[in-house]
Amino acid sequence: MTIFIINPNSSQTVTDGIDAAVEPLRSQDGPAIACLSLPEGPPGIQSQRDVDGVIMPLLRKAAELEPEASAFVIACFSDPGLHALREQSARPVFGIAECGVLTAMTLGQRFGVLAILPTSIPRHLRYFGAMGVMQRLAGDLPIGLGVTELSDEDHTLSRMIAVGRTLKDDHGADVLLMGCAGMARFRAPLEEAVGVPVVEPTQAAAAMALGRARLARR
Amino acid sequence: MTIFIINPNSSQTVTDGIDAAVEPLRSQDGPAIACLSLPEGPPGIQSQRDVDGVIMPLLRKAAELEPEASAFVIACFSDPGLHALREQSARPVFGIAECGVLTAMTLGQRFGVLAILPTSIPRHLRYFGAMGVMQRLAGDLPIGLGVTELSDEDHTLSRMIAVGRTLKDDHGADVLLMGCAGMARFRAPLEEAVGVPVVEPTQAAAAMALGRARLARR
Amino acid sequence: MTIFIINPNSSQTVTDGIDAAVEPLRSQDGPAIACLSLPEGPPGIQSQRDVDGVIMPLLRKAAELEPEASAFVIACFSDPGLHALREQSARPVFGIAECGVLTAMTLGQRFGVLAILPTSIPRHLRYFGAMGVMQRLAGDLPIGLGVTELSDEDHTLSRMIAVGRTLKDDHGADVLLMGCAGMARFRAPLEEAVGVPVVEPTQAAAAMALGRARLARR
Amino acid sequence: MTIFIINPNSSQTVTDGIDAAVEPLRSQDGPAIACLSLPEGPPGIQSQRDVDGVIMPLLRKAAELEPEASAFVIACFSDPGLHALREQSARPVFGIAECGVLTAMTLGQRFGVLAILPTSIPRHLRYFGAMGVMQRLAGDLPIGLGVTELSDEDHTLSRMIAVGRTLKDDHGADVLLMGCAGMARFRAPLEEAVGVPVVEPTQAAAAMALGRARLARR
Amino acid sequence: MTIFIINPNSSQTVTDGIDAAVEPLRSQDGPAIACLSLPEGPPGIQSQRDVDGVIMPLLRKAAELEPEASAFVIACFSDPGLHALREQSARPVFGIAECGVLTAMTLGQRFGVLAILPTSIPRHLRYFGAMGVMQRLAGDLPIGLGVTELSDEDHTLSRMIAVGRTLKDDHGADVLLMGCAGMARFRAPLEEAVGVPVVEPTQAAAAMALGRARLARR
Amino acid sequence: MTIFIINPNSSQTVTDGIDAAVEPLRSQDGPAIACLSLPEGPPGIQSQRDVDGVIMPLLRKAAELEPEASAFVIACFSDPGLHALREQSARPVFGIAECGVLTAMTLGQRFGVLAILPTSIPRHLRYFGAMGVMQRLAGDLPIGLGVTELSDEDHTLSRMIAVGRTLKDDHGADVLLMGCAGMARFRAPLEEAVGVPVVEPTQAAAAMALGRARLARR
């Protein structure tokens, strides 16, 4: 049985970054962890329309994978289709935003979020409000780069460090949460530069999926 | 110019009920108010999948109507596509759940919601949480009937009255909000039977749309 | 039948500004909308004492108007006497602060308020707390001008723009709410200068009153 | 110097009950504690209009007393004029609802309130919301008796015990707060009957006023 | 390297139940998971004094284990010493209440808690408040049995089922959380009887610890 | 009978400062107020371990004092052992953080806290969350000095004034709360320099204890 991590955008680079990030969670006696892109998705999910538009293709893809699945992870920070997939599937389903936030709550009292774009932030706030965790939010600030622009690693990292420091110093964040699956490869240097724990949300979700999958074997 | 009220399910009965409910908002010097069904939608929107599945057809329909539109109202209590349509359109966009809640907040201190089905309730709670208004919620209880079952008027009304009384007497609601566009025709008898104001959410949204449309003329 | 918008201060300039602001809401087939000052009120309502002191005269004035009224709007951002008038009157009663906030909640995720004076702010915060909407507040900042000082239009507008930009850039507001009925004439230039929607609260309340009045005809 | 406890209704019976309740707070070396009724007030403060209507006379009375006052306590559970008197007076000002809630928060995790009438409850909820303490509220239930009806002691106490038990058993209250200054004499028997601490709000406010007055001497 | 799950009471039965519950989380390529009791602890942790009294012995035990530890789990639902151990240790530290709540938040919108005793509940509520998750709490009800009484399996299970059904039917819980490490063996039958997911908090914490430990290897 | 104010650190300087601060609360006809240090405590309570480590000695000391006690005050801003002592003792028990916050809530709408060290702040936030008062918090900022460093009075006061002004000007605090019992002697000059009321938390708690003790005599 396999934990399927579905990146609902079509960028293989993002999926490769995710695959590398979750490698330490693979073990000899399983479950397997497979990462895949959604070819129907846009190169990056940036607008509410992008979020809503990938739900139906994602549900179809998950339906195909259901027989082999022990769990699903939706690897986009807007958790598109999370509740619809929970309805559809008999397997545990995890969203990276939800798990990222919950994991950050074990590492600090106030979490700061690094969003890609300013327009992401009202969407995040609605989601944190729906989760009922606004009291734990220190701040949510954009780095001002779209998903595809994240491939310029030096520029991206320097923006993430600048925003991370603002979240820590001016907003009181004692843990940071990266607000995009495409930021996975920047976790370690960001943590080192800012000096507070940094949560990579796909790792957070995959770790919770791993536990749930193993416990369900019982 | 026209306020378009889009019922994202395919039930003409529901759309007819909406049309009657908003009739008093029409005036000689406009704007016009047009109510339409979404043929691609299911007969009733009951699951999260139903909600998510109507968003893309709804966005397409709204794009067609944009040139003639002065405002849009999305007439399903899950407000499907509300934020995506706000991105897409240059016109004001209203959701009936959002406007229903906001209007209820002018009529009582704690609003009680009549949901159709038990499975609607977690979806409502996520939405009220995203709106940041949970402190004003008295309770949200199902009448236990699907959208199409609402056509049995006597049974529906008696269930609505029973649930409305429970919300008032046991949960402290001093205003009720009907949690489905298909309940429009029961507003007056429900209000009379329970003895607290009852908000019909499509009326609430259409009223706010009317004001916004007129003010935008300026 | 008439919607009465009562400005509970004695400044005809403020009332004239309100009258102009709600003009687009008037329609051939009614209801009429009449704006009046309260001669017993102070020139501007700035202190808690001012707020509390106008309630009894306001209730008397509303009692006189009741037979011709289809709805009442209390046009002071502290909503003086809102709940007492709701007790007294058989008509719908709206406060501009309440309706301004609710309307802002349809236009952005975090609203920023422009107060007149620093001493207004704790009063606003108590009110937003009573409404249960603090989670949606980005910030509430004073422009530092009393009601009568608003007549210096250039100075007032430049202060409003400066404070509006701070609310947007530093506090994350994506919609602004003008915290005084006397600011009505600055809505359009403020919106243009800051680049986010600006809610004029008397318009917001009058729009909701218009809808309620028309729906009550039924 | 004297702590003035102003009962803003005109009922001497209520004032006498308050006077007896605060007797243990009087000490040889002061400050003196004087309790007075407000002749301009109604026999009982039950409606929002009653609340708003006593503010101006209360402010006038307090202005007269200011030279001799070391602190003021407003002894009505709606805290009429609390913030206006804080503006007006150079002395510390306490409201019995505010102090009653804060004191209850030192005695249990969830406080239950005994209101006089059902119409009191939305007013209480607005106030607790303004205070930002809704998370600590277990419930607020009416005993269904007006202020003057409290003089029937047996009936009142039996209603208070019944409602107190409901608050404890069904709503999880671990401390009770009496929601009317006229309930003072029922504190001890109610506490004994229900088995959780009961806060008499005028005692709570007078105790805080006593401390503030003594500390200000410094 | 080993994940140490420390049951801070001295009951080997409880520790054995935990050991069985986390068995599915063990894998060939580790990390090892070791469960131990705290001999200095009481037979059951039931009072605030019990909670506070085990912190120092727990910190000493953890200091001894630190060199071999990859993570710590504190297996008491009051999470005694959680933040002190986070200060002391260079390893990740998890509390079962914190992780139980966070895990429940991925399984339902409102979680219901089964406490052992009525006196546990204010302590739980303070903790959920500190976590900032009160909006997600449906209710917290006692089964009325002390830790050692849980050994009467039939009686315990029947009490748990009765309370679980009340949480679901009357309080709207759509996921249950067992509020004591000693309840581990009742998870499956409780879930089956009540018909909503049931979170066993030590499993929840051990699963999160497993993920964190594996990811830290990187 | 005596109100015992227990400073759970071992610093006699801090205890002397407390003793001076509560002097105005002593009256001829009692109760007596006695301040004592806890010799087993550290020189200053700065870490969570410090907090947790003083609970058992504090409980033992309080048990000794019980026969002579009319109330207890725990004079450390982390309120160590507050709920355990409430369990143990038949007397009223007050914590200075709890009472300091509640008292600040009578003096302003948003309180700002001056913490000693950055590491104090997450602990404070958990506590304010447990109290359910986060909505009233303007901000919590460290002065960056440990308890023993507070003896350098000039440096401490200048840091407190700088932080107090930031809390007022940038965070909107209209009342300040000193977050350490060792700051007592700086209350008056801080208040004068910043221009908003400043709460000394041991005074706040002792005042509430005095009232409770006198009322219990009845």
Coordinates of N, CA and C in Angstrom, one line a residue, chain D residues 17 19-30 83 86 93-94 98-99 101-103 105-109 129-136 184 187 203-204 207-208 210-212 214-218, chain F residues 17 19-30 83 86 93-94 98-99 101-103 105-109 129-136 184 187 203-204 207-208 210-212 214-218:
Chain D
G17 N -30.1 46.4 50.3 CA -29.5 45.1 50.2 C -28.0 45.2 49.8
D19 N -26.1 47.8 50.6 CA -25.5 48.3 51.8 C -25.1 47.2 52.8
A20 N -26.0 46.3 52.9 CA -25.7 45.2 53.8 C -24.6 44.3 53.2
A21 N -24.7 44.1 51.9 CA -23.7 43.2 51.3 C -22.3 43.7 51.4
V22 N -22.1 45.0 51.4 CA -20.7 45.6 51.4 C -20.2 45.9 52.8
E23 N -21.1 45.7 53.8 CA -20.7 46.1 55.2 C -19.3 45.5 55.5
P24 N -19.0 44.2 55.2 CA -17.7 43.7 55.7 C -16.5 44.4 55.1
L25 N -16.7 45.2 54.1 CA -15.6 45.9 53.4 C -15.3 47.2 54.1
R26 N -16.1 47.6 55.0 CA -15.9 48.9 55.8 C -14.8 48.6 56.8
S27 N -13.9 49.6 57.0 CA -12.9 49.4 58.0 C -12.7 50.7 58.8
Q28 N -12.1 50.6 60.0 CA -12.0 51.8 60.9 C -11.3 52.9 60.2
D29 N -10.2 52.6 59.5 CA -9.4 53.7 58.9 C -9.8 53.9 57.4
G30 N -11.0 53.6 57.1 CA -11.6 54.0 55.8 C -11.0 53.2 54.6
H83 N -18.3 54.0 31.0 CA -17.2 54.7 30.3 C -17.4 56.2 30.2
R86 N -16.1 57.3 33.5 CA -14.6 57.2 33.5 C -14.0 58.5 32.8
V93 N -13.4 54.3 38.6 CA -14.9 54.0 38.4 C -15.0 52.5 38.1
F94 N -15.9 51.9 38.8 CA -16.1 50.4 38.6 C -17.6 50.1 38.3
E98 N -18.8 44.3 35.1 CA -17.4 44.1 34.7 C -16.6 43.4 35.9
C99 N -16.8 44.0 37.1 CA -16.0 43.4 38.2 C -16.6 42.0 38.6
V101 N -17.8 39.8 36.6 CA -17.2 38.8 35.6 C -15.7 38.5 36.0
L102 N -15.0 39.6 36.2 CA -13.5 39.4 36.4 C -13.3 38.7 37.7
T103 N -14.1 38.9 38.7 CA -14.0 38.2 40.0 C -14.4 36.7 39.8
M105 N -13.9 35.0 37.2 CA -12.8 34.4 36.5 C -11.7 33.9 37.4
T106 N -11.7 34.4 38.7 CA -10.7 33.8 39.7 C -11.3 32.7 40.5
L107 N -12.5 32.3 40.2 CA -13.2 31.3 41.0 C -13.6 30.1 40.2
G108 N -13.5 30.1 38.9 CA -13.9 29.0 38.1 C -13.5 29.2 36.7
Q109 N -13.6 28.2 35.9 CA -13.1 28.3 34.5 C -14.3 28.8 33.6
G129 N -19.0 40.2 25.2 CA -18.2 40.3 23.9 C -17.3 41.5 23.9
A130 N -17.9 42.7 24.4 CA -17.0 43.9 24.4 C -15.9 43.7 25.4
M131 N -16.1 42.9 26.5 CA -15.0 42.6 27.4 C -14.1 41.6 26.9
G132 N -14.4 40.9 25.8 CA -13.6 39.9 25.3 C -13.4 38.6 26.1
V133 N -14.5 38.2 26.8 CA -14.4 37.1 27.7 C -15.4 36.0 27.4
M134 N -16.0 36.0 26.2 CA -17.0 35.0 25.8 C -16.5 33.6 26.0
Q135 N -15.2 33.4 25.8 CA -14.7 32.0 25.9 C -14.9 31.4 27.3
R136 N -15.1 32.3 28.3 CA -15.2 31.8 29.7 C -16.7 31.7 30.1
A184 N -28.6 40.6 45.8 CA -27.5 40.5 46.7 C -27.8 39.5 47.9
R187 N -27.1 35.5 47.9 CA -25.8 34.9 47.6 C -25.5 33.6 48.4
Q203 N -20.5 43.4 45.6 CA -19.4 43.0 46.5 C -18.1 43.0 45.7
A204 N -18.1 42.4 44.5 CA -16.9 42.2 43.7 C -16.4 43.6 43.3
A207 N -15.1 45.6 46.4 CA -13.8 45.1 46.9 C -12.7 45.7 46.0
M208 N -12.9 45.7 44.7 CA -11.9 46.2 43.8 C -11.8 47.8 44.0
L210 N -12.3 49.4 46.8 CA -11.6 49.5 48.1 C -10.1 49.4 47.9
G211 N -9.7 48.4 47.2 CA -8.2 48.3 46.9 C -7.7 49.4 46.2
R212 N -8.4 49.8 45.1 CA -7.9 50.9 44.3 C -7.8 52.2 45.1
R214 N -7.4 52.6 48.4 CA -6.4 52.6 49.4 C -5.0 52.7 48.7
L215 N -4.9 52.1 47.5 CA -3.6 52.2 46.8 C -3.3 53.6 46.3
A216 N -4.4 54.3 46.0 CA -4.2 55.7 45.5 C -3.8 56.6 46.5
R217 N -3.9 56.3 47.8 CA -3.5 57.2 48.8 C -2.0 57.4 48.8
R218 N -1.3 56.4 48.4 CA 0.1 56.4 48.5 C 0.7 57.7 48.1
Chain F
G17 N 10.4 44.8 48.1 CA 9.6 45.6 47.2 C 8.1 45.4 47.2
D19 N 6.5 44.1 49.7 CA 6.0 44.5 51.0 C 5.7 46.0 51.0
A20 N 6.6 46.8 50.4 CA 6.3 48.2 50.3 C 5.1 48.5 49.4
A21 N 5.0 47.8 48.4 CA 3.9 48.0 47.4 C 2.6 47.8 48.0
V22 N 2.4 46.8 48.9 CA 1.1 46.5 49.5 C 0.8 47.2 50.8
E23 N 1.8 48.0 51.2 CA 1.6 48.7 52.5 C 0.2 49.5 52.6
P24 N -0.2 50.2 51.6 CA -1.4 50.9 51.7 C -2.6 50.1 51.9
L25 N -2.5 48.8 51.6 CA -3.7 47.9 51.8 C -3.8 47.4 53.2
R26 N -2.9 47.7 54.1 CA -3.0 47.3 55.5 C -3.9 48.2 56.2
S27 N -4.8 47.7 57.1 CA -5.6 48.6 57.9 C -5.6 48.1 59.3
Q28 N -6.1 49.0 60.2 CA -6.0 48.8 61.6 C -6.8 47.5 62.0
D29 N -7.9 47.3 61.4 CA -8.7 46.2 61.8 C -8.6 45.0 60.8
G30 N -7.4 45.0 60.2 CA -7.0 43.8 59.4 C -7.7 43.5 58.2
H83 N -3.4 26.7 40.6 CA -4.5 25.8 40.6 C -4.3 24.6 41.6
R86 N -5.1 26.1 44.9 CA -6.6 26.2 45.0 C -7.2 24.8 45.4
V93 N -7.3 31.8 46.9 CA -5.9 31.9 46.4 C -5.9 32.7 45.2
F94 N -4.9 33.7 45.1 CA -4.8 34.6 44.0 C -3.4 34.5 43.3
E98 N -2.9 36.6 37.0 CA -4.3 36.5 36.7 C -5.0 37.9 37.2
C99 N -4.6 38.3 38.4 CA -5.3 39.5 39.0 C -4.7 40.7 38.3
V101 N -3.9 41.0 35.1 CA -4.6 41.1 33.8 C -6.1 41.6 34.1
L102 N -6.7 41.0 35.1 CA -8.1 41.3 35.3 C -8.2 42.8 35.7
T103 N -7.3 43.2 36.5 CA -7.3 44.6 37.0 C -7.0 45.6 35.8
M105 N -7.9 45.1 32.9 CA -9.1 45.1 32.1 C -10.1 46.2 32.6
T106 N -9.9 46.7 33.8 CA -10.8 47.8 34.3 C -10.2 49.1 34.0
L107 N -9.0 49.2 33.4 CA -8.3 50.5 33.2 C -8.1 50.8 31.8
G108 N -8.3 49.9 30.9 CA -8.1 50.2 29.5 C -8.6 49.0 28.6
Q109 N -8.7 49.3 27.3 CA -9.3 48.2 26.5 C -8.3 47.2 26.0
G129 N -4.1 32.9 27.0 CA -5.0 32.0 26.2 C -5.8 31.2 27.1
A130 N -5.2 30.6 28.2 CA -5.9 29.8 29.1 C -7.0 30.7 29.8
M131 N -6.7 31.9 30.1 CA -7.6 32.9 30.7 C -8.7 33.3 29.7
G132 N -8.5 33.1 28.4 CA -9.5 33.5 27.4 C -9.6 35.0 27.2
V133 N -8.4 35.7 27.4 CA -8.5 37.2 27.3 C -7.5 37.7 26.2
M134 N -7.2 36.9 25.2 CA -6.2 37.3 24.2 C -6.7 38.5 23.4
Q135 N -8.1 38.6 23.3 CA -8.6 39.7 22.5 C -8.3 41.1 23.1
R136 N -8.0 41.1 24.4 CA -7.7 42.3 25.1 C -6.2 42.7 25.1
A184 N 8.0 46.0 41.0 CA 7.0 46.8 41.8 C 7.4 48.3 42.0
R187 N 6.5 51.3 39.3 CA 5.2 51.6 38.8 C 4.9 53.1 38.6
Q203 N 0.1 44.3 43.8 CA -0.9 45.2 44.4 C -2.3 44.7 43.9
A204 N -2.4 44.4 42.6 CA -3.7 44.0 42.1 C -4.3 42.7 42.8
A207 N -5.0 43.4 46.6 CA -6.3 44.1 46.7 C -7.5 43.2 46.6
M208 N -7.4 42.3 45.6 CA -8.5 41.3 45.5 C -8.6 40.4 46.7
L210 N -7.6 41.1 49.7 CA -8.1 41.8 50.8 C -9.7 41.8 50.8
G211 N -10.2 42.1 49.7 CA -11.7 42.2 49.6 C -12.3 40.8 49.9
R212 N -11.7 39.8 49.3 CA -12.2 38.4 49.5 C -12.1 38.0 51.0
R214 N -12.1 40.0 53.6 CA -13.0 40.7 54.5 C -14.5 40.2 54.2
L215 N -14.8 39.9 53.0 CA -16.1 39.4 52.7 C -16.4 38.0 53.3
A216 N -15.3 37.2 53.4 CA -15.5 35.9 54.0 C -15.8 35.9 55.4
R217 N -15.5 37.0 56.1 CA -15.7 37.1 57.5 C -17.2 37.0 57.9
R218 N -17.9 37.4 56.9 CA -19.4 37.6 57.2 C -20.0 36.4 57.8

